[in-house]
CSV table of C-alpha atoms and ligand atoms in Angstrom, one decimal:
chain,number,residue,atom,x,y,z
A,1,UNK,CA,-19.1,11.0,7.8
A,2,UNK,CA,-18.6,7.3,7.5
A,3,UNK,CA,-14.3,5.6,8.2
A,4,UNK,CA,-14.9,4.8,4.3
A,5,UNK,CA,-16.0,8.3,3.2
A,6,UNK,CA,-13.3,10.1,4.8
A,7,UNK,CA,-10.5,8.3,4.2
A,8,UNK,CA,-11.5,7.4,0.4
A,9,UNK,CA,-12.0,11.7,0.2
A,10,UNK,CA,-8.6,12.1,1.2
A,11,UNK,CA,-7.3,10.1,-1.4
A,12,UNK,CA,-9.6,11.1,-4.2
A,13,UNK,CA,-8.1,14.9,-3.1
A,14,UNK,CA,-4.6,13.7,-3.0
A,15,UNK,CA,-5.1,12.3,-6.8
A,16,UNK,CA,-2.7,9.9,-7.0
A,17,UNK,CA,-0.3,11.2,-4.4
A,18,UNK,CA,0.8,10.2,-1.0
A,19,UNK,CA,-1.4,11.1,2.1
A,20,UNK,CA,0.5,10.9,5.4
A,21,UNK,CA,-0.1,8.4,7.9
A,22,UNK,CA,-0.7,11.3,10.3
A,23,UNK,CA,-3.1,13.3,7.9
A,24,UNK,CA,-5.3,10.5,8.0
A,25,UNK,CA,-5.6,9.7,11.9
A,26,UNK,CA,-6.4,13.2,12.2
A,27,UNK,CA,-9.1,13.1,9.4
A,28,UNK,CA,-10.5,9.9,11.0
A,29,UNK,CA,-10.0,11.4,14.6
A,30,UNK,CA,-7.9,8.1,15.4
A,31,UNK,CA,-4.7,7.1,16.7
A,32,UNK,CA,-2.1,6.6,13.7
A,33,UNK,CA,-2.3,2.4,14.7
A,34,UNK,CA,-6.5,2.3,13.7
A,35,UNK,CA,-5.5,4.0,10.5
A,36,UNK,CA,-3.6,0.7,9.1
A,37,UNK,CA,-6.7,-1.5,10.1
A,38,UNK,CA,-9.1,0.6,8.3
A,39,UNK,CA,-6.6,0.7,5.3
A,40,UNK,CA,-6.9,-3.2,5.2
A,41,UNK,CA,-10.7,-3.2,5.3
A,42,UNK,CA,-11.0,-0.9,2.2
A,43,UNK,CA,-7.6,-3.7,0.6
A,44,UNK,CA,-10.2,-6.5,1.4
A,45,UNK,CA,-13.3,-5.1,-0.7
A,46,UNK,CA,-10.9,-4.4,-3.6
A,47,UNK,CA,-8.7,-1.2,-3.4
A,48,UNK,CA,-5.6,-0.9,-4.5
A,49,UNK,CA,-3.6,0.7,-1.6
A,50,UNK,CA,0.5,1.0,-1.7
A,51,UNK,CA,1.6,1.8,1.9
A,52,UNK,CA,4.9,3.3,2.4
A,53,UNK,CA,7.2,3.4,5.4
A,54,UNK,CA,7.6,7.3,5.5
A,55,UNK,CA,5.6,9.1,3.2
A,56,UNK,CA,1.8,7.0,4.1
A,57,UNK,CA,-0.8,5.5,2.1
A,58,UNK,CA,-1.8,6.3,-1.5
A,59,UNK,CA,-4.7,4.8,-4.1
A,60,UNK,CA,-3.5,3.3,-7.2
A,61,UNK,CA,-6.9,1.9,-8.3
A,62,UNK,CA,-10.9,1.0,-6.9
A,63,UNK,CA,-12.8,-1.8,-7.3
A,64,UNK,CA,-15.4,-2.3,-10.1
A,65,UNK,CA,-18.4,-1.9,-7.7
A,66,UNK,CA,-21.0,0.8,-6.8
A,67,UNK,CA,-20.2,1.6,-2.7
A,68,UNK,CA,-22.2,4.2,-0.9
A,69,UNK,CA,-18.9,5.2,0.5
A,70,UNK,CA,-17.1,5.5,-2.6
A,71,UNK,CA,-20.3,7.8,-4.8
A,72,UNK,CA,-20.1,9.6,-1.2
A,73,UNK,CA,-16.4,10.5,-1.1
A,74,UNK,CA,-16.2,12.3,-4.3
A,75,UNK,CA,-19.4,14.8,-4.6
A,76,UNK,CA,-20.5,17.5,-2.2
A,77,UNK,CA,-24.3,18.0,-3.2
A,78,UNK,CA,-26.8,19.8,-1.5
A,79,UNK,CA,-30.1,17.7,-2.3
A,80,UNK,CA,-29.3,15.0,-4.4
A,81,UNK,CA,-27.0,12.6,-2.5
A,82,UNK,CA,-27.9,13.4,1.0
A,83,UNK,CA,-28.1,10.0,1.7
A,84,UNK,CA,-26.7,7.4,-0.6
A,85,UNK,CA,-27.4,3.6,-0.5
A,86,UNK,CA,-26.3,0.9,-2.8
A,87,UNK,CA,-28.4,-2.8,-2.8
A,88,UNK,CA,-26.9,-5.7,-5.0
A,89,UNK,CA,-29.9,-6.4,-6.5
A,90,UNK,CA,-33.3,-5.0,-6.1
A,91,UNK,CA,-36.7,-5.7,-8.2
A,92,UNK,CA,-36.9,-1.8,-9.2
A,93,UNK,CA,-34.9,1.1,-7.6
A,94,UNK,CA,-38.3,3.0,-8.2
A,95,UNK,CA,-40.0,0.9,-5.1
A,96,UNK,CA,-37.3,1.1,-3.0
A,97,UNK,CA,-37.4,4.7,-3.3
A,98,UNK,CA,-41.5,4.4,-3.4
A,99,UNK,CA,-41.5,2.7,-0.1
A,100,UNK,CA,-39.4,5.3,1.4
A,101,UNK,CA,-41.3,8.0,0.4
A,102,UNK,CA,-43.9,6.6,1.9
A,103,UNK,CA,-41.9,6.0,5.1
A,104,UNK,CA,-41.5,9.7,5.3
A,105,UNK,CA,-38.0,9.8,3.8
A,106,UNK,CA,-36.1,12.9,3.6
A,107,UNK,CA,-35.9,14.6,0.0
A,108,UNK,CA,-32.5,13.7,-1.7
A,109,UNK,CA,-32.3,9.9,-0.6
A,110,UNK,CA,-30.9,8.0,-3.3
A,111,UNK,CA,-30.6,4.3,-3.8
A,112,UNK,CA,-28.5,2.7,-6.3
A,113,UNK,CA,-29.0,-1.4,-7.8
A,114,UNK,CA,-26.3,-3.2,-9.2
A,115,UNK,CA,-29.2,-5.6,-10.9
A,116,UNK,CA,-32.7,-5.4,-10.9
A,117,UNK,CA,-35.1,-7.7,-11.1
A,118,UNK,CA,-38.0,-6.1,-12.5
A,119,UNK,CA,-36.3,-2.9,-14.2
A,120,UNK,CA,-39.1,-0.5,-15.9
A,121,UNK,CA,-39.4,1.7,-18.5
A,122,UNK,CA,-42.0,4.5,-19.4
A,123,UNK,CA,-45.0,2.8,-21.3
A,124,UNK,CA,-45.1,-0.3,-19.0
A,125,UNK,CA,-41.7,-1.8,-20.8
A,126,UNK,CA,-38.9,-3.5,-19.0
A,127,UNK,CA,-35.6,-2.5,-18.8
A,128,UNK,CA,-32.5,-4.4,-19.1
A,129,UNK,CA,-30.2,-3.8,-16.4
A,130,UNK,CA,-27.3,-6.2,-16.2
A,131,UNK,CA,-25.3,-6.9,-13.1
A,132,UNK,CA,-22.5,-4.4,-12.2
A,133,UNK,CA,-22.9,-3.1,-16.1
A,134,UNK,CA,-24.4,0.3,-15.7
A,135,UNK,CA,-26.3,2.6,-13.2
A,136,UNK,CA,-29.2,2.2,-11.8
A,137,UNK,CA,-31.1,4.2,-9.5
A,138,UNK,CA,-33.5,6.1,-8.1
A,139,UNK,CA,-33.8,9.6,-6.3
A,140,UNK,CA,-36.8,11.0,-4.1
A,141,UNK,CA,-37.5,14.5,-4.6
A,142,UNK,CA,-40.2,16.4,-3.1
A,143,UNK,CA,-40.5,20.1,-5.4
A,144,UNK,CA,-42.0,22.7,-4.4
A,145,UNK,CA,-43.8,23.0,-8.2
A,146,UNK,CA,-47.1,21.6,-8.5
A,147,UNK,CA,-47.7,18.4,-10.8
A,148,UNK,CA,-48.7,20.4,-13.8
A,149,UNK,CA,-44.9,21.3,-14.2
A,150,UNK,CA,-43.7,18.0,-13.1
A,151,UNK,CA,-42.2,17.4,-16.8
A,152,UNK,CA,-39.5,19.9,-15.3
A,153,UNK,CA,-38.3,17.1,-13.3
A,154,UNK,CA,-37.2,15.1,-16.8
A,155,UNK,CA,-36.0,17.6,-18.8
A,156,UNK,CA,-33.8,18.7,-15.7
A,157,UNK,CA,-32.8,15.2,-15.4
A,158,UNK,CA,-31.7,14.8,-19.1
A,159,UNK,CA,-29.4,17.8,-19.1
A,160,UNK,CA,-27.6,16.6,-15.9
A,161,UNK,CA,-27.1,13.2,-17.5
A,162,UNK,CA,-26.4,14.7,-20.7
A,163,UNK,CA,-23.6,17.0,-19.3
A,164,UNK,CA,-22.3,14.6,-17.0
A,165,UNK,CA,-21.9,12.0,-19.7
A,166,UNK,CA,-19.7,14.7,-21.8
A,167,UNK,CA,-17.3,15.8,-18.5
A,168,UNK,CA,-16.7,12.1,-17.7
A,169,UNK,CA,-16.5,10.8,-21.6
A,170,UNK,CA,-15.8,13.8,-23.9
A,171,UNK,CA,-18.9,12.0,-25.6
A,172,UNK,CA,-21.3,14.2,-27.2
A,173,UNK,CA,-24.7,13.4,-25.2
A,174,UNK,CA,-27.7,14.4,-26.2
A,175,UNK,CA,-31.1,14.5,-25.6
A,176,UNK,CA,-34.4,13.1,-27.5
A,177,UNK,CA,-37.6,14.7,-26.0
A,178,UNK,CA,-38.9,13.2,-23.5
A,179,UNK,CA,-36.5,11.1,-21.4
A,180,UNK,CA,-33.9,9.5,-23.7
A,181,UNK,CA,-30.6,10.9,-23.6
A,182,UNK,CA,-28.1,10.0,-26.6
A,183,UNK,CA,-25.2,9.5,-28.1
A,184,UNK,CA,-24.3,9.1,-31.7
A,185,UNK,CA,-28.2,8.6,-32.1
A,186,UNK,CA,-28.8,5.7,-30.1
A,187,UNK,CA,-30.3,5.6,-26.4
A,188,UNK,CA,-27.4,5.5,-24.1
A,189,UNK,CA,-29.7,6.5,-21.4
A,190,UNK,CA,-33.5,6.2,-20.0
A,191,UNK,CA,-35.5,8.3,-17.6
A,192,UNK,CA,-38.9,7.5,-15.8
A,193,UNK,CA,-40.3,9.7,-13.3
A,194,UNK,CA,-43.2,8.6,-11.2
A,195,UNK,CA,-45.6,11.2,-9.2
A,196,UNK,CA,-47.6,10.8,-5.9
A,197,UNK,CA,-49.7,14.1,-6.1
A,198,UNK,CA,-52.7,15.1,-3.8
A,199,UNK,CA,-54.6,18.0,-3.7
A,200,UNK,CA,-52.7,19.8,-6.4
A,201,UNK,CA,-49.2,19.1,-4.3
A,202,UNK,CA,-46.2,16.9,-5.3
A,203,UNK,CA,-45.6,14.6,-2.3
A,204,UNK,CA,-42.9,12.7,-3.8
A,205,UNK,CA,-42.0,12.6,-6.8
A,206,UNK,CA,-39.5,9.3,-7.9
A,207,UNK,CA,-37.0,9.9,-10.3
A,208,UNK,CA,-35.5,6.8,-11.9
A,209,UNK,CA,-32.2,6.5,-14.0
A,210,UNK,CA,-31.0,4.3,-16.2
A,211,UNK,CA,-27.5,4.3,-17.5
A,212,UNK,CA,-25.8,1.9,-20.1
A,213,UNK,CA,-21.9,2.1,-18.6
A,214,UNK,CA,-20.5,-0.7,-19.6
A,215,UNK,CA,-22.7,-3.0,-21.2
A,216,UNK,CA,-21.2,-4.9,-24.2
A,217,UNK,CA,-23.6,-5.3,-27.5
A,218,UNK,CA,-25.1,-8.4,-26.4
A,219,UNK,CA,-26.2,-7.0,-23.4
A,220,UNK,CA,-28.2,-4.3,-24.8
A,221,UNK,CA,-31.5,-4.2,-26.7
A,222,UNK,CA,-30.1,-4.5,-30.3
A,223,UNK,CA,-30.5,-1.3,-32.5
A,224,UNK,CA,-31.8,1.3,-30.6
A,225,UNK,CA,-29.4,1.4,-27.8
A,226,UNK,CA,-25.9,1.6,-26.8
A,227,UNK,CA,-23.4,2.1,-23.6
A,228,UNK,CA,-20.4,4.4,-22.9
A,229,UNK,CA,-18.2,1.1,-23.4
A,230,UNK,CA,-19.2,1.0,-26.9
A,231,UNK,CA,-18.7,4.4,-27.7
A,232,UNK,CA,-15.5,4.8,-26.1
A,233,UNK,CA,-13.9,1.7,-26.9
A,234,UNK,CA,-12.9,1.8,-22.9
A,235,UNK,CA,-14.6,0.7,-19.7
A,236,UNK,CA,-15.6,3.8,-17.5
A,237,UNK,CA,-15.6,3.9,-14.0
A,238,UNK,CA,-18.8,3.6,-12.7
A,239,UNK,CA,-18.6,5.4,-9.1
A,240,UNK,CA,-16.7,8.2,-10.7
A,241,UNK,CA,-19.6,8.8,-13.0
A,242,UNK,CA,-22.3,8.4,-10.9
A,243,UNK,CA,-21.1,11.1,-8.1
A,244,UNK,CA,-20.5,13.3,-11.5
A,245,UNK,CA,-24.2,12.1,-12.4
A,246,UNK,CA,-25.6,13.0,-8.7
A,247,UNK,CA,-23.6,16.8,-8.7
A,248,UNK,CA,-25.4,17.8,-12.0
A,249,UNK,CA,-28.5,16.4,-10.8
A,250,UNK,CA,-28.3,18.1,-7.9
A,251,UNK,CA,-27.7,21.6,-9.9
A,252,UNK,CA,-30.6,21.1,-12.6
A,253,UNK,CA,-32.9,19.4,-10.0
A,254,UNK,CA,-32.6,23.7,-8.1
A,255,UNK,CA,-32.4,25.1,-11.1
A,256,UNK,CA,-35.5,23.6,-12.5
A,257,UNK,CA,-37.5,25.2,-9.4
A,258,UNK,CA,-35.5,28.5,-9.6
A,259,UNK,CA,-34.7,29.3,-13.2
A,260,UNK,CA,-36.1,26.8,-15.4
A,261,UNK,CA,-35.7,29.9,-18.3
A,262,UNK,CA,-32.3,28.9,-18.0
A,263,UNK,CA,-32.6,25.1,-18.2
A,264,UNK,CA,-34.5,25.5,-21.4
A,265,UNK,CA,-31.9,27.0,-22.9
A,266,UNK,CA,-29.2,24.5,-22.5
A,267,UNK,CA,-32.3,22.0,-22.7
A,268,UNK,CA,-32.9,23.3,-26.5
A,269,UNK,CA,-29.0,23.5,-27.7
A,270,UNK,CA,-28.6,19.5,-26.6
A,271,UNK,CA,-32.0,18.6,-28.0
A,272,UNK,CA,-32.2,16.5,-31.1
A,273,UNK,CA,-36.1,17.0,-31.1
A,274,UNK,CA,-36.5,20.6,-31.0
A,275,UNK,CA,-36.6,22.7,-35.3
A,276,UNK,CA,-37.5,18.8,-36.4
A,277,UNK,CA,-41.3,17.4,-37.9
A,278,UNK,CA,-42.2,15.5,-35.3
A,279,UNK,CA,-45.0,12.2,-35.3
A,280,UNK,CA,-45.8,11.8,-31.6
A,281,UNK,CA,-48.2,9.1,-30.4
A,282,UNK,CA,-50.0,9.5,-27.2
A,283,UNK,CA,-51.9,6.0,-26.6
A,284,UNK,CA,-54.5,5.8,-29.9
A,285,UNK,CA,-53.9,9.1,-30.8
A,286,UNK,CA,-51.1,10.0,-33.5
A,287,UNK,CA,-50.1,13.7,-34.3
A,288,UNK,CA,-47.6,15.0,-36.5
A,289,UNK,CA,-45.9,19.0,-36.5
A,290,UNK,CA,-43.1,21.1,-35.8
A,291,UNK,CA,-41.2,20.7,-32.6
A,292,UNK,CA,-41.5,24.1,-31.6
A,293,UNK,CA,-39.9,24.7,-27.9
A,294,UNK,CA,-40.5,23.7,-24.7
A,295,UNK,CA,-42.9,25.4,-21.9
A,296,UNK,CA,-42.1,26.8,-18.7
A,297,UNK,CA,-43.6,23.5,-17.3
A,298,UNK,CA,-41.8,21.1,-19.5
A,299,UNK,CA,-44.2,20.3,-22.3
A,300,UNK,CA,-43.2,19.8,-25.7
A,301,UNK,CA,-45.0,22.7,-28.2
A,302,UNK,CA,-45.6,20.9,-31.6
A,303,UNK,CA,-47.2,23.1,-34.1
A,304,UNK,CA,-49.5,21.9,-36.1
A,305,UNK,CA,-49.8,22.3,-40.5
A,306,UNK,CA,-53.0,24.1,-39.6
A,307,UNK,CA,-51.3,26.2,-37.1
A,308,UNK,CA,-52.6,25.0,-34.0
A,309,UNK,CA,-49.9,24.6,-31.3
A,310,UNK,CA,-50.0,21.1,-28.8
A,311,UNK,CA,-49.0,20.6,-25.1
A,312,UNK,CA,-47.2,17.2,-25.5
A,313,UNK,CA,-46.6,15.8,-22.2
A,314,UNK,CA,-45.0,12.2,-22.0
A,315,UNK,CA,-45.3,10.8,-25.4
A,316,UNK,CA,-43.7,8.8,-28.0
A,317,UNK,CA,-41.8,10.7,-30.6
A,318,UNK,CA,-40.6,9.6,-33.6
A,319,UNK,CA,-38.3,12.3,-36.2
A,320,UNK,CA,-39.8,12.3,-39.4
A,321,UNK,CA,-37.4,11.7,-42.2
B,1,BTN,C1,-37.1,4.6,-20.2
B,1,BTN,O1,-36.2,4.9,-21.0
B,1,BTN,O2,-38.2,4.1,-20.6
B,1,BTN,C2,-36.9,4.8,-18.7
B,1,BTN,C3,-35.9,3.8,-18.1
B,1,BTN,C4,-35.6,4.0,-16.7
B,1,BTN,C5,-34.8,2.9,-16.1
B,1,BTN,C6,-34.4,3.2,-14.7
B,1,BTN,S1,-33.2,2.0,-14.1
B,1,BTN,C7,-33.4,2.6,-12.5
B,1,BTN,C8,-34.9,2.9,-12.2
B,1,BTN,N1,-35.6,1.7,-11.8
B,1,BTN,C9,-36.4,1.3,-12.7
B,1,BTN,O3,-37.1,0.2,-12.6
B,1,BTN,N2,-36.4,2.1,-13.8
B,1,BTN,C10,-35.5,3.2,-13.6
């Protein structure tokens, strides 16, 4: 574990209180002297570190901006999170983690932007993401499933967002079929996930998040969207939230392969699509129904006036008034 790491987990554990001198040279495997130099190094990128004669060092506040270390400290995950990196500005955390994959990068790498250049969204549409405003990243997964049930990667995606954004915020998050996750009906969050497939195997599949933190009005798309700022009335702490963002991922993202049953579940009671008459447009073609449930691969089952049930896979939905 990186100096960083280790001594920022001490004091995220502490919460607040005092960690001994001592404690911390043996955490770091150091003589008590290198523990004040490393303390300085975290002072100079922006921590707020009181140092007392007798009782040691404690954290009275963290910088505004996304550090490996930091996400690193404060979540234990199994997959999601192995390896964490954080660029200041990339064109799209979806290459980065594209070009990894196909440098034969371990499952779980994830790579965090605090701009990008050339942001995406689903449907070839660009994504806003403003410089140390939100969180952006990618994840490379490699699931056992094959593609048909890829789907399974979103919907697992939307409930970890969605409940990660309600244990940081309170807020109530939910989630619009396929990959928008909402609060107080506007898209607080976006999710694109991108598939490299061969003979009927996933070799990597990219998950891409988008998070509106702490973007002001201005900065969002006007309407549709807003951020946790917004809803809040109060900034949130962006490293906090993503390593709460990475541990649910990393529970849905094994659940999805294990017990997906159980994913639909808590998928359904945070929908706002599901029990609603749906018109969903897939490229030139337009269909309207019932938004029925969800399939053990992640489609969307619309049913029809005349009956007829639909697979929806990746669409546009609009909620019929
Ligand atoms: C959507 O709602 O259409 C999906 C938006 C996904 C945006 C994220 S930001 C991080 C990652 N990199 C990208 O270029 N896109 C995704």
């Amino acid at each position: 574990m990186a100096i960083g790491t280790a001594i920022l987990e001490a004091f995220y554990q502490a919460a607040g209180q005092f960690v001994a001198t001592g404690e911390l040279a043996k955490i770091l495997k150091t003589p008590a002297g290198q523990v004040a130099c490393e303390i300085t190094e975290l002072q100079q990128l922006g921590y707020n570190i009181e140092s007392h004669p007798h009782f040691g060092y404690r954290l009275l506040g963290a910088p505004d901006r996304l550090t490996a270390d930091d996400i690193q400290a404060q979540i234990r995950t199994e997959i999601i999170g192995r390896e964490i990196l954080v660029f200041d500005q990339t064109s799209s955390t979806n290459d980065v983690i594209e070009h990894m994959a196909r440098s034969q990068a371990a499952e779980g790498v994830v790579v965090f932007a605090e701009s990008q250049t050339k942001g995406r969204g689903r449907q070839g549409r660009a994504w806003v993401s403003p410089r140390g405003k939100g969180l952006w990243f990618s994840a490379l997964l490699r699931p056992k499933f094959k593609p048909a049930a890829a789907a399974r990667i979103t919907v697992a995606a939307s409930v970890g967002v969605a409940r990660a954004i309600h244990k940081t915020t309170g807020l109530d998050a939910r989630i619009k079929w396929p990959n928008d996750v909402t609060v107080a009906g506007k898209k607080v969050a976006g999710i694109l996930t991108e598939l490299h497939a061969e003979d009927d195997e996933i070799i990597a599949a990219i998950l891409g998040i988008g998070i509106d933190v702490n973007c002001r009005r201005e900065e969002l798309p006007p309407d549709i969207a807003t951020s946790l700022l917004l809803e809040t009335g109060k900034p949130q702490d962006r490293a906090a939230l993503a390593a709460e963002v990475l541990a649910e991922l990393d529970d849905c993202y094994r659940t999805a392969q294990t017990d997906f049953d159980f994913l639909i579940d808590e998928w359904a009671r945070l929908s706002t699509t599901l029990g609603r008459q749906l018109i969903v447009t897939m490229g030139a073609r337009r269909i309207e129904g019932h938004a029925q449930a969800l399939d053990g691969d992640g489609a969307l089952l619309l049913r029809r006036d005349n009956g007829q049930i639909e697979r929806i896979l990746g669409a546009d939905v609009t909620v019929e008034k």
